[in-house]
CSV table of C-alpha atoms and ligand atoms in Angstrom, one decimal:
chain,number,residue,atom,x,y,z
A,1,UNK,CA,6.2,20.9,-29.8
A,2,UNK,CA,5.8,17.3,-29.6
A,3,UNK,CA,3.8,15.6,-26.5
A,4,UNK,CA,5.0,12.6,-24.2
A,5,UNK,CA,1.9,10.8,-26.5
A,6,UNK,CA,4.1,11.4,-29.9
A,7,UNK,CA,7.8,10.4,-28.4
A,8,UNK,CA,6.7,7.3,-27.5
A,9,UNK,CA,4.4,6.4,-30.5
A,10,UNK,CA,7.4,7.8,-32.4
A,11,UNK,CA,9.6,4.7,-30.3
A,12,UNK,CA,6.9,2.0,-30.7
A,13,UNK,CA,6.5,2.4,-34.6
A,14,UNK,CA,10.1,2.4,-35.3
A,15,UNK,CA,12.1,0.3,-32.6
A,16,UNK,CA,11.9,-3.3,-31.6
A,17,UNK,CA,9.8,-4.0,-29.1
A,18,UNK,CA,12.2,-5.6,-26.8
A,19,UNK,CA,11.4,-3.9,-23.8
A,20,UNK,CA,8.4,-2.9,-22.0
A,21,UNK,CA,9.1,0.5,-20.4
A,22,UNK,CA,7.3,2.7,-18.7
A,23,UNK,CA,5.2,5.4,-20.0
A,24,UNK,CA,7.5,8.3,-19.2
A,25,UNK,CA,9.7,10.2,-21.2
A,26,UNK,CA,12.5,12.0,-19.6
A,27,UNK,CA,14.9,14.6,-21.0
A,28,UNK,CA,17.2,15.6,-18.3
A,29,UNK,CA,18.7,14.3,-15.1
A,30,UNK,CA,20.5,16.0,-12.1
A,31,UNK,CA,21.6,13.9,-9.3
A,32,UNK,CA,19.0,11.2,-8.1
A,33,UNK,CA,16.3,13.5,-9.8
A,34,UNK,CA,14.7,13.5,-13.4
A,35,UNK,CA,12.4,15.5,-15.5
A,36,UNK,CA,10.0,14.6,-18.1
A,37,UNK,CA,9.0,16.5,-21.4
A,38,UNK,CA,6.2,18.4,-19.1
A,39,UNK,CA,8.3,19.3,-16.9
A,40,UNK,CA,7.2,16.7,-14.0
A,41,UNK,CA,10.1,15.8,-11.5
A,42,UNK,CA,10.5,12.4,-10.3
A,43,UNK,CA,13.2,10.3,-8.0
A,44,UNK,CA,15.5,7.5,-10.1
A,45,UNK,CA,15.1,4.7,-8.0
A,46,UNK,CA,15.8,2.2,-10.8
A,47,UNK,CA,19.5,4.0,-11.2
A,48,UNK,CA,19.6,2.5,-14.3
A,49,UNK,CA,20.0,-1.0,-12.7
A,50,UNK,CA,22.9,0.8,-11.0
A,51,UNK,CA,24.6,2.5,-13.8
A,52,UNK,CA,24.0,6.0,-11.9
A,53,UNK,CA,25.3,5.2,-8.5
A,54,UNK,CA,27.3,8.5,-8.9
A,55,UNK,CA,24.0,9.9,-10.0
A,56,UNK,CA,22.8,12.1,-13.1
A,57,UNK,CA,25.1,14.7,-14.5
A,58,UNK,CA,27.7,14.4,-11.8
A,59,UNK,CA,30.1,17.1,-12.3
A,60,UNK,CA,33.5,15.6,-12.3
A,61,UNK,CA,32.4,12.9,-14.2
A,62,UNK,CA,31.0,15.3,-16.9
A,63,UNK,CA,34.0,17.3,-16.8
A,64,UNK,CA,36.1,14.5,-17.4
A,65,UNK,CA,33.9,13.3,-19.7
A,66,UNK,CA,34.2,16.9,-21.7
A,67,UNK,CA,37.4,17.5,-21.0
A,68,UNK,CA,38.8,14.0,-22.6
A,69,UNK,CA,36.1,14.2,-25.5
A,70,UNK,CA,37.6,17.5,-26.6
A,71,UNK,CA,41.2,15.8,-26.6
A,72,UNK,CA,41.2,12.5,-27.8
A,73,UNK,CA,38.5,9.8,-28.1
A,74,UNK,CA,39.4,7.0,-29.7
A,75,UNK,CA,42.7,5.5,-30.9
A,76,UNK,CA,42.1,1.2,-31.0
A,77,UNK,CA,43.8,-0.9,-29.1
A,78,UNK,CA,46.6,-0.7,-31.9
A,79,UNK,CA,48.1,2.4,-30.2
A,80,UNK,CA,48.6,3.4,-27.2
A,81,UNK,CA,46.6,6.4,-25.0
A,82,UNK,CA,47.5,8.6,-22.1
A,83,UNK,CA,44.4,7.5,-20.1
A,84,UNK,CA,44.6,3.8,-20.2
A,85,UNK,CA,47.4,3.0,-18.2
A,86,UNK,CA,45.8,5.7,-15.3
A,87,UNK,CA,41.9,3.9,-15.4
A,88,UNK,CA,44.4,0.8,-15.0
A,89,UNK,CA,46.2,2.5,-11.6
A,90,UNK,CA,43.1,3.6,-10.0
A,91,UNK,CA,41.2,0.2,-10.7
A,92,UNK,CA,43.7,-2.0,-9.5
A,93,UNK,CA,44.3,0.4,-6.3
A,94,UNK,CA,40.5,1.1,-5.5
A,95,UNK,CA,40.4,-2.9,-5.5
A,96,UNK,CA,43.8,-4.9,-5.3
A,97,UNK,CA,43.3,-6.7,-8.6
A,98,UNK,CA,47.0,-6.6,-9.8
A,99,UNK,CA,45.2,-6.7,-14.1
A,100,UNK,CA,42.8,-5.0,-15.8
A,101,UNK,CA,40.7,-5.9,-19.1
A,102,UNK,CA,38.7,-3.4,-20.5
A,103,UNK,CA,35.7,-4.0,-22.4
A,104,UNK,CA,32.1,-2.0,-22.6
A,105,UNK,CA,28.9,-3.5,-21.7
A,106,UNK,CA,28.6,-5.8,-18.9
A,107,UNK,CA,27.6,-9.1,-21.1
A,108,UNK,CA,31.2,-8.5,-22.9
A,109,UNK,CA,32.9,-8.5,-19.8
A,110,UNK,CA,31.6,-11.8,-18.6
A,111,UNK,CA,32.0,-13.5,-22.1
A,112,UNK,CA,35.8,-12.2,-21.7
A,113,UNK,CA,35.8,-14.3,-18.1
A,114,UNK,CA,34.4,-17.1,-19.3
A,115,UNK,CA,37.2,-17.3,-22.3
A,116,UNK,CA,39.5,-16.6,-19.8
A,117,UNK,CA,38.1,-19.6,-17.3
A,118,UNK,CA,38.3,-21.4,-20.5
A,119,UNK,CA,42.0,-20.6,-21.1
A,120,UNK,CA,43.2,-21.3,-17.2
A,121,UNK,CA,41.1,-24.8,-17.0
A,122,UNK,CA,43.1,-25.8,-20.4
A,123,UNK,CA,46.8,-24.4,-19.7
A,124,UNK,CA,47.2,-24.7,-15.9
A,125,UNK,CA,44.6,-27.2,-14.3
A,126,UNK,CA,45.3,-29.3,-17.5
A,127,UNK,CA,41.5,-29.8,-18.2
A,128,UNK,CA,41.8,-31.9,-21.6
A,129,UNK,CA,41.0,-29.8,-24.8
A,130,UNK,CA,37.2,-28.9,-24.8
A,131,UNK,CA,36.0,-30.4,-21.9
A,132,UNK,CA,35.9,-26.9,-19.4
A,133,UNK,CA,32.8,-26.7,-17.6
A,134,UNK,CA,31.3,-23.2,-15.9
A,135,UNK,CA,29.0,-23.8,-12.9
A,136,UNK,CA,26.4,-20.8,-12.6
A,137,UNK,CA,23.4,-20.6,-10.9
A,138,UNK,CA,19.4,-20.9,-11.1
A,139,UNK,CA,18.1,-16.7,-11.4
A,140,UNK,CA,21.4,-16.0,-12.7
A,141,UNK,CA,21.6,-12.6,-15.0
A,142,UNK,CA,25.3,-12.2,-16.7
A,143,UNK,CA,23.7,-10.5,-19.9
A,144,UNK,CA,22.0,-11.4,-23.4
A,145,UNK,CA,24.8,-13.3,-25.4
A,146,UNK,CA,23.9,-16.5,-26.8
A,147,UNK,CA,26.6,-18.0,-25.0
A,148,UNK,CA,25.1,-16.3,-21.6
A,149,UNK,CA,21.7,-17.2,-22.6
A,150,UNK,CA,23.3,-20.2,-22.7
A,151,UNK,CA,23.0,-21.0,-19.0
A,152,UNK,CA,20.2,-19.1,-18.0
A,153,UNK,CA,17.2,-20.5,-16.3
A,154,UNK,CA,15.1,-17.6,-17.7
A,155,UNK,CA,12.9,-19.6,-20.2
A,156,UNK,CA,12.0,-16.0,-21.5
A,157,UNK,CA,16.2,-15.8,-22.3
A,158,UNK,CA,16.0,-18.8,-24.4
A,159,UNK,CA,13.1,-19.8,-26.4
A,160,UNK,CA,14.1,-20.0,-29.9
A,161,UNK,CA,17.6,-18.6,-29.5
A,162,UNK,CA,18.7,-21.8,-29.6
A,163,UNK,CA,21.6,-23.8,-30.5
A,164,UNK,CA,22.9,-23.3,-26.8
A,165,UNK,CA,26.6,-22.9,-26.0
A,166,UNK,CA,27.8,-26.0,-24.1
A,167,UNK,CA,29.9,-26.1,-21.2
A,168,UNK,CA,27.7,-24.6,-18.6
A,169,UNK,CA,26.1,-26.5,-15.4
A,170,UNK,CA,23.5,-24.7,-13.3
A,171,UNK,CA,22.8,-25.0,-9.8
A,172,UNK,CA,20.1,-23.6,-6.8
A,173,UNK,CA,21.4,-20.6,-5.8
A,174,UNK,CA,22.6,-20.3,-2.6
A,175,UNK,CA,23.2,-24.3,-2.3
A,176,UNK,CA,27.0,-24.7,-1.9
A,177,UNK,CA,26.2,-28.4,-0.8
A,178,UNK,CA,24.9,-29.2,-4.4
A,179,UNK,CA,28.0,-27.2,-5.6
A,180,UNK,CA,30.6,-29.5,-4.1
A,181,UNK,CA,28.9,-32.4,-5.3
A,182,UNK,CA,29.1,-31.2,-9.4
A,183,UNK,CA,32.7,-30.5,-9.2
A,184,UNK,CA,34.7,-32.7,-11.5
A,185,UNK,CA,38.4,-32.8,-13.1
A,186,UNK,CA,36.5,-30.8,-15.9
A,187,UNK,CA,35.7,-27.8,-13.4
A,188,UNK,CA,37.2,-24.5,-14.6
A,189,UNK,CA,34.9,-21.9,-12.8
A,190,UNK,CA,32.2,-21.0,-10.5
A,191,UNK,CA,30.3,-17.9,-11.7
A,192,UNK,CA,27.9,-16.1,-9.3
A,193,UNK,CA,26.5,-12.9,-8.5
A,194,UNK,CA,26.6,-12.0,-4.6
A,195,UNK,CA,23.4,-11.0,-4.9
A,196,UNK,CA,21.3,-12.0,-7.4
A,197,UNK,CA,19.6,-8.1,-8.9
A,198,UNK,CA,17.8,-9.1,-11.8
A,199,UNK,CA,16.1,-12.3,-10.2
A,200,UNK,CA,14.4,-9.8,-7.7
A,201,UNK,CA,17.3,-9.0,-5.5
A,202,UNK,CA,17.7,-12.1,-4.1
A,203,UNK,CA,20.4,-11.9,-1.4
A,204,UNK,CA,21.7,-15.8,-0.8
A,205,UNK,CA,22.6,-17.4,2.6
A,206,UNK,CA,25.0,-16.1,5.0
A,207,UNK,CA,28.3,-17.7,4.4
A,208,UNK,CA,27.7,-18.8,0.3
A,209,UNK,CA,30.5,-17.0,-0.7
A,210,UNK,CA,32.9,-18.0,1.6
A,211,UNK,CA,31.7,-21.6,0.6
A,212,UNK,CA,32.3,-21.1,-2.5
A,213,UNK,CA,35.4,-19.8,-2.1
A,214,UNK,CA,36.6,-23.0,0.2
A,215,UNK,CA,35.3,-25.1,-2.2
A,216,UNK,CA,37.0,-23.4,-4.9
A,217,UNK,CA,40.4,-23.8,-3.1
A,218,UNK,CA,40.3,-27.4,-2.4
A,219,UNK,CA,39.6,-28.4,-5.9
A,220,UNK,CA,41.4,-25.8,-7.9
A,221,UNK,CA,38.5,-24.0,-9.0
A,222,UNK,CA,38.3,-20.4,-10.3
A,223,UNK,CA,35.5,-17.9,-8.2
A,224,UNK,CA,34.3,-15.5,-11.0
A,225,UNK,CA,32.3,-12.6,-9.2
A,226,UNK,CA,29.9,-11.0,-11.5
A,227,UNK,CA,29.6,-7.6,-9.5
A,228,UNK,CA,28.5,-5.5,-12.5
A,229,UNK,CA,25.5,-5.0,-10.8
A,230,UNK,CA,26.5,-5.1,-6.9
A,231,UNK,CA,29.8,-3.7,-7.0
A,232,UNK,CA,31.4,-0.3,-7.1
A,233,UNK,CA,29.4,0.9,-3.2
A,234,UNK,CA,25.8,-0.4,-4.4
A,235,UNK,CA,25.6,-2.9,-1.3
A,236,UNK,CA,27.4,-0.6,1.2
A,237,UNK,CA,30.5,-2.2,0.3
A,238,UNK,CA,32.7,-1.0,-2.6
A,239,UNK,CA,32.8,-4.6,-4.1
A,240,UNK,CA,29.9,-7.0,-2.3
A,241,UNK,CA,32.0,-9.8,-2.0
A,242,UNK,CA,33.8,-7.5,1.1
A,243,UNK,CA,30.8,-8.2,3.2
A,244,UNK,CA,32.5,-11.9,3.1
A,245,UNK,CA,35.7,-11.0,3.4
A,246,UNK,CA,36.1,-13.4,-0.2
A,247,UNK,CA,38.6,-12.1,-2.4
A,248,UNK,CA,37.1,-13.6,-6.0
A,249,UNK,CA,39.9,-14.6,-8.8
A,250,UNK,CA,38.0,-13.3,-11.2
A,251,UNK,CA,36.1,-10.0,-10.6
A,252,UNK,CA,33.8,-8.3,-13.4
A,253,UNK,CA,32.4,-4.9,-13.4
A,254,UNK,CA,30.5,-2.9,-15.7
A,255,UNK,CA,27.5,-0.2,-15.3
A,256,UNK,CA,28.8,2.1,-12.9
A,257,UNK,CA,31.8,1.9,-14.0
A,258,UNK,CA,30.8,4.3,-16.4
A,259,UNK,CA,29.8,7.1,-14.4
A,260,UNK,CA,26.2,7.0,-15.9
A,261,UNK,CA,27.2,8.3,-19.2
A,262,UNK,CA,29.5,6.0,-21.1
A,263,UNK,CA,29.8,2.0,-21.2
A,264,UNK,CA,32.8,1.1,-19.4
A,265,UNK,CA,33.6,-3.0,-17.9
A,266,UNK,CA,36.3,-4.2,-16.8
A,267,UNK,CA,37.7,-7.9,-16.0
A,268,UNK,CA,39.7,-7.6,-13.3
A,269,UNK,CA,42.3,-10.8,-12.4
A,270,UNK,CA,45.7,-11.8,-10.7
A,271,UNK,CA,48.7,-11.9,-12.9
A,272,UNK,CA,48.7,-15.5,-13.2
A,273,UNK,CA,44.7,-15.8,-14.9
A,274,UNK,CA,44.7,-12.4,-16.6
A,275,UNK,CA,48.8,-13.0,-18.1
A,276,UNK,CA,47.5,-16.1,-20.0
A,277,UNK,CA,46.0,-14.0,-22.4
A,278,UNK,CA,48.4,-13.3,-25.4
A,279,UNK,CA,47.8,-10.5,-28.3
A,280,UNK,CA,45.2,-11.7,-30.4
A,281,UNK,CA,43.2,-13.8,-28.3
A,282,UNK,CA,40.9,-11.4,-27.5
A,283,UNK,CA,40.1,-7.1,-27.7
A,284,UNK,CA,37.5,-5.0,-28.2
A,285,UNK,CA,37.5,-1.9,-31.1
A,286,UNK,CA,36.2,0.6,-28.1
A,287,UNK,CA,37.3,-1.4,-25.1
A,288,UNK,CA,39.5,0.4,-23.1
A,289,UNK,CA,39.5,3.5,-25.2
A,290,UNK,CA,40.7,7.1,-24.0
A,291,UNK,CA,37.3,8.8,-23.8
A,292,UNK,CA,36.0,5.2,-21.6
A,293,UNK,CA,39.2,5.1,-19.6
A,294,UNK,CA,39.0,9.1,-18.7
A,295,UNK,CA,35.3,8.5,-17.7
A,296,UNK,CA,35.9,4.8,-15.7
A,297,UNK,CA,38.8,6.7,-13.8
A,298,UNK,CA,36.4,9.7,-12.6
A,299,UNK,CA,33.7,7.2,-12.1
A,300,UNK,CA,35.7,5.1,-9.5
A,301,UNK,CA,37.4,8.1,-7.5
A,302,UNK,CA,33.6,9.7,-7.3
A,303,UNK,CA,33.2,6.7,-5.3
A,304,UNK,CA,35.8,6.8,-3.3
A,305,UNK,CA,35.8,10.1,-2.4
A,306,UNK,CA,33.0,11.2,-2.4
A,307,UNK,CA,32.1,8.9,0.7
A,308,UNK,CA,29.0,6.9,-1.9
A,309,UNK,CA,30.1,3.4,-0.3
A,310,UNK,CA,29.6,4.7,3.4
A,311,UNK,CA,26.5,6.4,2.0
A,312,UNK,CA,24.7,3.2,1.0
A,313,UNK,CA,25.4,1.2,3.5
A,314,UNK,CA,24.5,3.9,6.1
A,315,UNK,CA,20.8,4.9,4.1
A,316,UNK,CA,20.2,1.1,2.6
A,317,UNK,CA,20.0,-0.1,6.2
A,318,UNK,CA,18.1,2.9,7.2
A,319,UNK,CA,15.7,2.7,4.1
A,320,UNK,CA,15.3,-1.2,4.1
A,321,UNK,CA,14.2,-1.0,8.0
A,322,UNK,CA,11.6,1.8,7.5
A,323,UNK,CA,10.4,0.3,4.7
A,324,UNK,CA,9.9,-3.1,6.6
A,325,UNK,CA,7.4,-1.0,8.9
A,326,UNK,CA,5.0,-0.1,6.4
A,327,UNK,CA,1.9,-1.8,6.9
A,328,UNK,CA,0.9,-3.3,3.6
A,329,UNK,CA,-1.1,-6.6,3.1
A,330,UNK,CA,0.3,-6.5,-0.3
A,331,UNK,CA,4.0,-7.0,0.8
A,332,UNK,CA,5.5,-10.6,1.1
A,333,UNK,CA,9.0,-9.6,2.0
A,334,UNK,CA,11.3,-6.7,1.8
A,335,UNK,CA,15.4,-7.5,1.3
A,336,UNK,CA,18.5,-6.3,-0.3
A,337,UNK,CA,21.6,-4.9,1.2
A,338,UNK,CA,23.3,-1.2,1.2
A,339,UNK,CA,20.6,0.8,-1.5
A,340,UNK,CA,20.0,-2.7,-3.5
A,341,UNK,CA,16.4,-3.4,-2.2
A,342,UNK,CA,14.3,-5.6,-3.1
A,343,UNK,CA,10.4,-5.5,-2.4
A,344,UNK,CA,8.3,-8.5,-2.5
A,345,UNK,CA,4.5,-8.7,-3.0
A,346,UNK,CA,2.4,-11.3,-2.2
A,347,UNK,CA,1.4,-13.4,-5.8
A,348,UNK,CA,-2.8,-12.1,-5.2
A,349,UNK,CA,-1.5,-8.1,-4.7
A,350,UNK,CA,-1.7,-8.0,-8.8
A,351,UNK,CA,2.2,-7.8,-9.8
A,352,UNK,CA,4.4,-5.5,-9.2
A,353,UNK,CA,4.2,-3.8,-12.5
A,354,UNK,CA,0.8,-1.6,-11.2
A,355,UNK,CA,2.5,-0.6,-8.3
A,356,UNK,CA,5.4,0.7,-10.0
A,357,UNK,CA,2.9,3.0,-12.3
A,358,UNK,CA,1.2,3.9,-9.2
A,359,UNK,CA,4.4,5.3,-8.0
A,360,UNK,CA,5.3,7.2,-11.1
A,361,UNK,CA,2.5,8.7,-10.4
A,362,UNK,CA,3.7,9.6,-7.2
A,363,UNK,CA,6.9,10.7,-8.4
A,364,UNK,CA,9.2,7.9,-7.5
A,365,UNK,CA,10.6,6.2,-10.7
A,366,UNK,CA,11.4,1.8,-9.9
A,367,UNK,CA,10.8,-0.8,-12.2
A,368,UNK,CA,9.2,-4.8,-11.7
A,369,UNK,CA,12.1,-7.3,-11.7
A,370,UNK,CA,10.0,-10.4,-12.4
A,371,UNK,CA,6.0,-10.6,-11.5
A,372,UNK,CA,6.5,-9.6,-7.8
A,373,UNK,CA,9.7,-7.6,-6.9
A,374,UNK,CA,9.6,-3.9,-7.0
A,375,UNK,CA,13.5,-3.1,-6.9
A,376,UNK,CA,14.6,0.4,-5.9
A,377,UNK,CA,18.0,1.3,-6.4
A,378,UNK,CA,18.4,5.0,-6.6
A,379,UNK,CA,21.8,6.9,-7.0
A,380,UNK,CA,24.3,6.5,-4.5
A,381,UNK,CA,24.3,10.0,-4.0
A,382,UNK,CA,20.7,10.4,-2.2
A,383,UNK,CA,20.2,11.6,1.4
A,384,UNK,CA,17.8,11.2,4.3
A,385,UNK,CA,15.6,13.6,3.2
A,386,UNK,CA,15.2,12.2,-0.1
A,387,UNK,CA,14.8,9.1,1.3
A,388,UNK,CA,12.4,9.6,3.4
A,389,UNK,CA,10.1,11.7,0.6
A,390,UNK,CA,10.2,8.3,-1.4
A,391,UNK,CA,9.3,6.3,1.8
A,392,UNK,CA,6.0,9.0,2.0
A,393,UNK,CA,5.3,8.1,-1.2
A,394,UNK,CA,6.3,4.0,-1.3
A,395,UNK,CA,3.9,4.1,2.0
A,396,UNK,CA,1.2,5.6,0.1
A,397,UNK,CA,0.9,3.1,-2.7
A,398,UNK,CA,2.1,-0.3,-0.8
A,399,UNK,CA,-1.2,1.0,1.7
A,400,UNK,CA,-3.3,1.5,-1.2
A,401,UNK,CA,-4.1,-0.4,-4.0
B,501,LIG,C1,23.4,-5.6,-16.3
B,501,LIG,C2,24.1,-6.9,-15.9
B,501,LIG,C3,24.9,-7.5,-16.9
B,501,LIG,C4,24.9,-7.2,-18.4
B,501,LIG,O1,25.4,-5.9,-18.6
B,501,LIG,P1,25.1,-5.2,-20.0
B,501,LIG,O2,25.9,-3.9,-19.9
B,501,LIG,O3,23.7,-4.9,-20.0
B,501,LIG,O4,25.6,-6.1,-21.0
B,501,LIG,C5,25.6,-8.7,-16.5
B,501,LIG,N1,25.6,-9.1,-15.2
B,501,LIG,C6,24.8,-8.4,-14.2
B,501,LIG,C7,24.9,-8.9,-12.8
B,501,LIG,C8,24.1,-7.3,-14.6
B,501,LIG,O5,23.3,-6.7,-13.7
C-alpha cells in the first residue's frame, strides 16, 4: 500500500509546482474533520478558503449531489434544465438580488462583473467606447486571470504574466477619501472585498462600505462586492456587506456556493445591470448546469436552515476573544469577523508557515496567508467543543515555539 512519502513524491514529479502545500495527504472528510492515509484525524480550519462552510460530506448536499448526478448532469446552456430556474429562486430569495449569472470558479465570476461594469459604464452612464475604468484595491484577491492579475498588487501575481489588461486603478484599502478623489466621467465600478481573506484577513475600517456606497451614488458608480470568500454566513452574516447595512449592485459569490463538492459562482445583479446582457455576449459550457444548480440550491438552504450564519457569528466572536487571551510573544494581532480569523505574528516569530506545521502536528489543519497571518476558517458547522479543542491546541503552539 502506498505511504503518505509516495502520494506526494507521486504529486511533485508529475504536477506543476504551483503551490506549496502542506505535507499531508487526506482521503476522507466528515464535517469539520479529516483523515489522512494513516489514519491521523485532524480539524479543517482552512475550510478550503471557505468552500466547506457547510462542512465535509454534508448529507443533503451529497444527496442532492447523488440524486441530480444519477438524473441529469449536463445539458449546455443551449437547452433548458429543470434545476436552473430553482438555484435561480432560492438565490435571489436567500439574498434579494432580482438576476442570477451562473458561472464556476470564483475568478470567472468576477471576470463576468467586470464585462458587465464594462457594458453598464458604456450603454447607461455613457462612458465613451473604451475608456471604463475599475477601481480595486491594494491586497485585493479576485482570482488568477490575466485580466485579474491585472490589478493586483501581489508582485508574486504578476511577474512575467505580463502584457496587463488596462482599465484598472488601484487604491489603499480601506481609504474612501483617496477613492472619491480618482473618480472621473470614466468611472464604471468600484470592486472590493469586505474583508480582504487572502491579504491576511484584513478587516477595513468601520464605515468603508457605507463610503463607498455614498460615493458610488453620488457619482453614478457601480459597488461590485466580491463576497466569494466572505459571503454565504462566513462573517456571521449571510452576505458581509449586511454588517453595513450596504446593499452592493453587483454581488459575486463562488466557493461555498458549491457545497464543498462542486464549483458553483454566481453574479448576482438588479434587472437593470444584469438585463444588459444579450445572448451571446457571454456563457459558460458548465455554468449554470443541472448537476451545479442541484448542488448550489442544497448549498444555500444548508445555510439557511441549518442556523450556519447564527453559528459563526455566535462561535467567531467567541473564538476570536479566547484566542486574543492567549499569551504569546509571537502574536502581533488577532482579527477577523464571524469564523474568518485572522492571526498575526510578530515579523521576528519566524513566519507563519512553522507554526502552521507545528499545528498539523497538533491536529488542527490552517494554512499561512502571506509571511505572518495564520488564517483559520473551519466549517461553519463546528461547535464549542470543537472549538475549544483547537484553542488547546492553537494555545500550545502560539506558547511554544
Ligand atoms: C477564492 C477567491 C476568488 C477566486 O475563486 P476561484 O474559484 O479560485 O477562481 C476570488 N475572489 C475571492 C475573494 C476569493 O477568495
Amino acid at each position: 500500500m502506498p505511504k503518505a512519502r509516495d502520494y506526494i513524491d507521486l504529486e511533485d514529479r508529475l504536477g506543476a509546482h504551483n503551490y506549496r502545500p502542506l505535507d499531508v495527504v487526506l482521503t476522507r472528510g466528515e464535517g469539520v474533520w479529516v483523515y489522512d492515509v494513516e489514519g491521523r484525524r485532524y480539524l479543517d480550519c482552512l475550510s478550503s478558503y471557505s468552500a466547506l462552510n457547510q462542512g465535509h460530506a454534508h448529507p443533503r448536499i451529497l444527496r442532492a449531489l447523488n440524486d441530480q448526478a444519477a438524473r441529469l448532469t449536463l445539458t449546455s446552456r443551449a437547452f433548458r434544465n429543470d434545476q436552473l430556474g430553482l438555484f435561480y429562486q432560492t438565490l435571489t430569495d436567500a439574498t434579494g438580488y432580482p438576476r442570477v449569472l451562473p458561472m464556476n470558479t470564483g475568478a470567472e465570476a468576477v471576470e463576468t462583473a467586470l464585462k458587465l461594469a464594462r457594458k453598464w459604464a458604456y450603454r447607461v452612464k455613457g462612458v465613451p467606447a473604451g475608456q471604463a475604468q475599475i477601481i480595486t484595491f491594494s491586497g485585493n484577491f479576485h482570482g488568477r486571470t490575466i485580466s485579474i492579475v491585472s490589478f493586483s498588487s501581489e508582485a508574486l501575481y504578476r511577474e512575467d504574466f505580463g502584457p496587463f489588461t488596462p482599465g484598472f486603478v488601484t487604491l489603499p484599502y480601506g481609504d474612501a477619501r483617496s477613492v472619491e478623489a480618482a473618480i472621473t466621467p470614466n468611472t464604471a465600478a468600484i470592486l472590493v472585498e469586505p474583508i480582504q481573506g487572502e491579504a491576511g484577513v484584513i478587516v477595513p475600517p468601520a464605515g468603508f462600505l457605507t463610503r463607498l456606497r455614498e460615493i458610488c451614488n453620488r457619482n453614478n458608480v457601480l459597488l461590485m462586492a466580491d463576497e466569494i470568500q466572505t459571503g454565504l454566513g462566513r462573517t456571521g452574516a449571510l452576505l458581509a456587506c449586511n454588517h453595513e447595512s450596504v446593499r452592493a449592485d453587483v454581488m459575486i459569490l463562488g466557493k461555498a456556493l458549491g457545497g464543498g463538492v462542486y464549483p458553483v459562482s454566481a453574479v448576482l445583479a438588479d434587472e437593470a445591470v444584469m438585463d444588459l446582457f444579450r445572448p451571446g455576449e457571454h456563457g459558460s459550457t458548465f455554468g449554470g448546469n443541472p448537476l451545479a444548480a442541484a448542488v448550489g440550491r442544497e448549498a444555500v438552504r444548508v445555510i439557511l436552515e441549518e442556523g450556519l450564519v447564527e453559528n459563526a457569528a455566535t462561535l467567531g466572536e467567541y473564538f476570536i476573544e479566547r484566542l486574543a487571551e492567549i499569551p504569546s510573544r509571537h502574536v502581533r494581532e488577532v482579527r477577523g469577523k464571524g469564523l474568518l480569523v485572522g492571526v498575526e505574528l510578530h515579523p521576528q516569530a519566524g513566519g507563519a508557515r512553522r507554526f502552521c506545521e507545528a499545528l498539523m502536528g497538533e491536529g488542527v489543519l490552517a494554512k499561512e496567508t502571506h509571511e505572518n497571518v495564520i488564517r483559520f476558517a473551519p466549517p461553519l458547522v463546528i461547535d464549542r467543543p470543537t472549538v475549544d479543542w483547537a484553542l488547546e491546541r492553537i494555545a500550545r503552539v502560539l506558547k511554544g515555539g
